[in-house]
CSV table of C-alpha atoms in Angstrom, one decimal:
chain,number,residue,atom,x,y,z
A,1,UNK,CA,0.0,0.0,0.0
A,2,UNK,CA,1.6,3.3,-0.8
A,3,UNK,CA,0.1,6.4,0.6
A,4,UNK,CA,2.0,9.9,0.6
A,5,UNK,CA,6.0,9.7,-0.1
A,6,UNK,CA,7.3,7.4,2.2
A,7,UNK,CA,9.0,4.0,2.0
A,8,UNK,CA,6.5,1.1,3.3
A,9,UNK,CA,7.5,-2.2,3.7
A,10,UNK,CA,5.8,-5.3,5.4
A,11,UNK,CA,4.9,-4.8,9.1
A,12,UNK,CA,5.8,-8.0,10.0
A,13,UNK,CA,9.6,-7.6,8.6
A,14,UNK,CA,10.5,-4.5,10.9
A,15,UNK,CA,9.2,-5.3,14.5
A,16,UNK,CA,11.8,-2.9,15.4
A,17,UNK,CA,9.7,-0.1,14.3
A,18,UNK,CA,6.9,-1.4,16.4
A,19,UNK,CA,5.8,-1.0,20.3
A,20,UNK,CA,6.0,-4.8,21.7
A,21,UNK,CA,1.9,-4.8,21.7
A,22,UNK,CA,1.7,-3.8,18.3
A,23,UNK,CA,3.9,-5.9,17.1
A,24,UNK,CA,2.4,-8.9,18.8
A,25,UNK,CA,-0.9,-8.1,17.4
A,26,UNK,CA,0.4,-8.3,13.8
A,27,UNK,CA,1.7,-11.7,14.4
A,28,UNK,CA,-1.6,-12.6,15.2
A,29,UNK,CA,-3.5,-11.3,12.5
A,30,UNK,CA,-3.3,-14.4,10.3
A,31,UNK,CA,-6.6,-15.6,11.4
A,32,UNK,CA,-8.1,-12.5,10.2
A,33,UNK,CA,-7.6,-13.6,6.6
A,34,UNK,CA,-7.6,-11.7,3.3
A,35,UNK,CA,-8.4,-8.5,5.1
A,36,UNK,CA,-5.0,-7.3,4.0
A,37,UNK,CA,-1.9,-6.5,4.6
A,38,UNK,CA,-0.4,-4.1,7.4
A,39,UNK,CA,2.6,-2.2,6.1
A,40,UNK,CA,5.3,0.2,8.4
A,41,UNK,CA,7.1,3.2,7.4
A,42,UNK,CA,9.8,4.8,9.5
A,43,UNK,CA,9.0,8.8,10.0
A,44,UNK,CA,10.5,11.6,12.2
A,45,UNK,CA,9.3,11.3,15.8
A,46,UNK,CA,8.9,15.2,15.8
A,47,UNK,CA,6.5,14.7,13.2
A,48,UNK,CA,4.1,12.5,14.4
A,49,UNK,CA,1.3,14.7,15.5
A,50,UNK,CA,-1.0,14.5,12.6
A,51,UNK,CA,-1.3,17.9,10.9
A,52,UNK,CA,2.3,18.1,10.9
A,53,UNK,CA,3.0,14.3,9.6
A,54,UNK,CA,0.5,15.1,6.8
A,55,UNK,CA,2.2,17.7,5.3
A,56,UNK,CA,5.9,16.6,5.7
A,57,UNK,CA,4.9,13.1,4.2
A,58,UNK,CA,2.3,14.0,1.5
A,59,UNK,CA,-0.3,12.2,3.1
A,60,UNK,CA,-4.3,13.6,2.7
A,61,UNK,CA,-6.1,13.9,5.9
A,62,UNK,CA,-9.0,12.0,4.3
A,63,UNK,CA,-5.9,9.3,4.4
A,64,UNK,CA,-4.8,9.6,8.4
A,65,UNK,CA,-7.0,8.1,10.7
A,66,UNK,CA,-6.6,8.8,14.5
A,67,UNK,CA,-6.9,6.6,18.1
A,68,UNK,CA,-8.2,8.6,20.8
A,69,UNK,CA,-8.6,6.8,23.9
A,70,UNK,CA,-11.5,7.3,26.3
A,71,UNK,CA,-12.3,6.9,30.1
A,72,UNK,CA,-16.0,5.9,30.7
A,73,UNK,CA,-17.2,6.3,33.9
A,74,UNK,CA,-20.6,4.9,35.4
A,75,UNK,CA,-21.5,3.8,39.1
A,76,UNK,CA,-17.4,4.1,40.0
A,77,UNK,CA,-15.9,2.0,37.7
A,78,UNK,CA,-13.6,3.2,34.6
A,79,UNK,CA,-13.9,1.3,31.4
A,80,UNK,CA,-11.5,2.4,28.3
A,81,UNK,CA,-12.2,2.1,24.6
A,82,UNK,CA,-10.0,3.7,21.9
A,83,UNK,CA,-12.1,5.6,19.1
A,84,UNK,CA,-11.0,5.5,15.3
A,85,UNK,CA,-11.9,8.1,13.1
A,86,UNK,CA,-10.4,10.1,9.9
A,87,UNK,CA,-8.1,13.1,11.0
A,88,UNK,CA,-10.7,15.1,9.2
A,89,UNK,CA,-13.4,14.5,11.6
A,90,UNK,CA,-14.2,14.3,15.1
A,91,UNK,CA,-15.1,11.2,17.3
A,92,UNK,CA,-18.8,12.5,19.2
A,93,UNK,CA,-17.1,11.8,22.7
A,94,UNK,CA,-20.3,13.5,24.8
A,95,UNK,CA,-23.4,12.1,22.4
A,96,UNK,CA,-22.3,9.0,20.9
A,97,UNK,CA,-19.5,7.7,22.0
A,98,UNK,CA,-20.6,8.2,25.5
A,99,UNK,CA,-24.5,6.3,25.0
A,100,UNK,CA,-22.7,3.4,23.3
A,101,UNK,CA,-20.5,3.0,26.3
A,102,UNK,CA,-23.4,3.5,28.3
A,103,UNK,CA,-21.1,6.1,30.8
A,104,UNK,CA,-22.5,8.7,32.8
A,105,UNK,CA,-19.7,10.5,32.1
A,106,UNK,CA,-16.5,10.2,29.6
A,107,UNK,CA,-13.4,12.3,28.9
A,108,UNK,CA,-10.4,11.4,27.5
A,109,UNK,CA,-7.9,9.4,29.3
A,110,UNK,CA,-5.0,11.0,30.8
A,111,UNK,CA,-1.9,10.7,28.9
A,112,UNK,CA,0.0,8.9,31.0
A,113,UNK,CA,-3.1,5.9,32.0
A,114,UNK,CA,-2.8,6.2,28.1
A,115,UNK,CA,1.0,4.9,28.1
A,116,UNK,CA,0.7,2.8,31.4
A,117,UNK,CA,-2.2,1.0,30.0
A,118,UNK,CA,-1.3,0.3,26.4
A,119,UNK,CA,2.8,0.1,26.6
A,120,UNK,CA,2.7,2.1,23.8
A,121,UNK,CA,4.0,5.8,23.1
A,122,UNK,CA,1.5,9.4,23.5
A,123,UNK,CA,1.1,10.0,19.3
A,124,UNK,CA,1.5,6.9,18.6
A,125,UNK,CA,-1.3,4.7,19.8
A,126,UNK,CA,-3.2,2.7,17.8
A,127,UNK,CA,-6.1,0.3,18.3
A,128,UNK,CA,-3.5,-3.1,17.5
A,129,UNK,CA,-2.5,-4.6,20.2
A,130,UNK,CA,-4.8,-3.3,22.8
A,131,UNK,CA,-6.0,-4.7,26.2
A,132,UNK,CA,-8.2,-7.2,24.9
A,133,UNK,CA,-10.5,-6.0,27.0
A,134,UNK,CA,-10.9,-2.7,25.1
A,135,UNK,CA,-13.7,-2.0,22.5
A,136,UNK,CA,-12.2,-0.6,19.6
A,137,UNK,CA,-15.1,1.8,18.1
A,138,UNK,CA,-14.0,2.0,14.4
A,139,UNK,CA,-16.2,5.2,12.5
A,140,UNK,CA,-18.0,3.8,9.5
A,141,UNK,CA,-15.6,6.3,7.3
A,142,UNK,CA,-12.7,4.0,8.3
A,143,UNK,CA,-14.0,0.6,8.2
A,144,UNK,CA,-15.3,1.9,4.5
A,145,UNK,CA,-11.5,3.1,3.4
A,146,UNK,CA,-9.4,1.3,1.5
A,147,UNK,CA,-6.4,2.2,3.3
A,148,UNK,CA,-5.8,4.8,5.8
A,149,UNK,CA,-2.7,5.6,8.3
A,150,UNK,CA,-2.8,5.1,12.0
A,151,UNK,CA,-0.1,4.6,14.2
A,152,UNK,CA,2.5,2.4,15.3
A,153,UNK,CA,2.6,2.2,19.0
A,154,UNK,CA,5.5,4.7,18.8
A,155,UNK,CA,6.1,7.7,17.4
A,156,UNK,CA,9.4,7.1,15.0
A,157,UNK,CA,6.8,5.2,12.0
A,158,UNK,CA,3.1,4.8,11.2
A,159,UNK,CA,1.4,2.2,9.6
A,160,UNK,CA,-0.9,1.8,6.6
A,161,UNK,CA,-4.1,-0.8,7.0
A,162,UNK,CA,-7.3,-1.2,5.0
A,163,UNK,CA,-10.0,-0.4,7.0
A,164,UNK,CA,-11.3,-3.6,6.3
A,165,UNK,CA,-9.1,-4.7,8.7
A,166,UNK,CA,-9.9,-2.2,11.6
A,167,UNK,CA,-13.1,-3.3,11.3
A,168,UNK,CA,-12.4,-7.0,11.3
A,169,UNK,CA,-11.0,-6.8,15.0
A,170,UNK,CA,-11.9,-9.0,18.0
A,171,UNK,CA,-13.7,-5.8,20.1
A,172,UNK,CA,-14.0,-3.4,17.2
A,173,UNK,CA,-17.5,-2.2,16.4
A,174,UNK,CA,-18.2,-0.3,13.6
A,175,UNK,CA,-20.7,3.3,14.3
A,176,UNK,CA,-20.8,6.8,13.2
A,177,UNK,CA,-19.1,8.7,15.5
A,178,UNK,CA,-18.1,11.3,13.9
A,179,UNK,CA,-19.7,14.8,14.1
């Protein structure tokens, strides 16, 4: 899959530009079958914050999709999800987001729960290799693309799925959640 100016290569063949979840995840993927394939590209860490990775790499924004990670709250107890949508729209936190959770209230996770809980870098998560636990809400606009960048668990490369395969995850569930 090439998307923008960089050099992509197979995920699976540079684990060393992967956080240790991430990388476990995409040796698991073989049961998800035909799906496609997850390629890696090594970028500049100072770059990894969308907006500024777009343009230095030539990728769209229609192309870059982010993973914002969510606290839901309801009767004391915390429960976190991770929320996929396009870099040109926003995940509905308060309205939709928050209903299908079925949280009183939601925010999004401190950073550094963020790290602690996943093992992976701030800017650089991404819903592979997530506590199993997690559901993985995937906006129709990315399950629908043929292949959109996310990140790689850290913030030195990104990778490049089909949304296909976002979709096809163990906890992912496919809504509108964009507003």
């Amino acid at each position: 899959m090439a998307i923008g100016t960089l050099d992509w290569t197979g995920a699976a063949e540079r684990p060393d530009l992967l956080a240790e979840p991430v990388a476990r995840a995409i040796g698991g993927l073989g049961g998800l079958g035909g799906l496609g394939t997850v390629t890696v590209a090594e970028i500049d860490p100072e770059l990894a914050d969308t907006a500024a990775f777009c343009e230095r790499y030539g990728v769209g924004l229609g192309e870059s999709a982010n993973c914002v990670i969510v606290a839901a709250r309801r009767a004391g107890e915390i429960r976190y999800a991770a929320c996929m949508v396009l870099a040109t729209m926003r995940a509905d936190v308060n309205g939709v987001v928050r209903r299908h959770l079925d949280a009183r209230k939601i925010s999004f996770a401190p950073m550094d729960d963020a790290v602690a809980l996943t093992g992976m870098e701030y800017g650089g998560i991404t819903p592979l290799g997530l506590p199993e636990d997690w559901p993985v809400l995937v906006d129709e606009a990315v399950a629908a693309h043929p292949g959109v960048v996310i990140g790689s668990g850290v913030r030195r490369s990104k990778l490049a799925v089909p949304g296909s395969l976002l979709a096809g995850l163990k906890t992912a569930q496919v809504l509108h959640l964009a507003n």
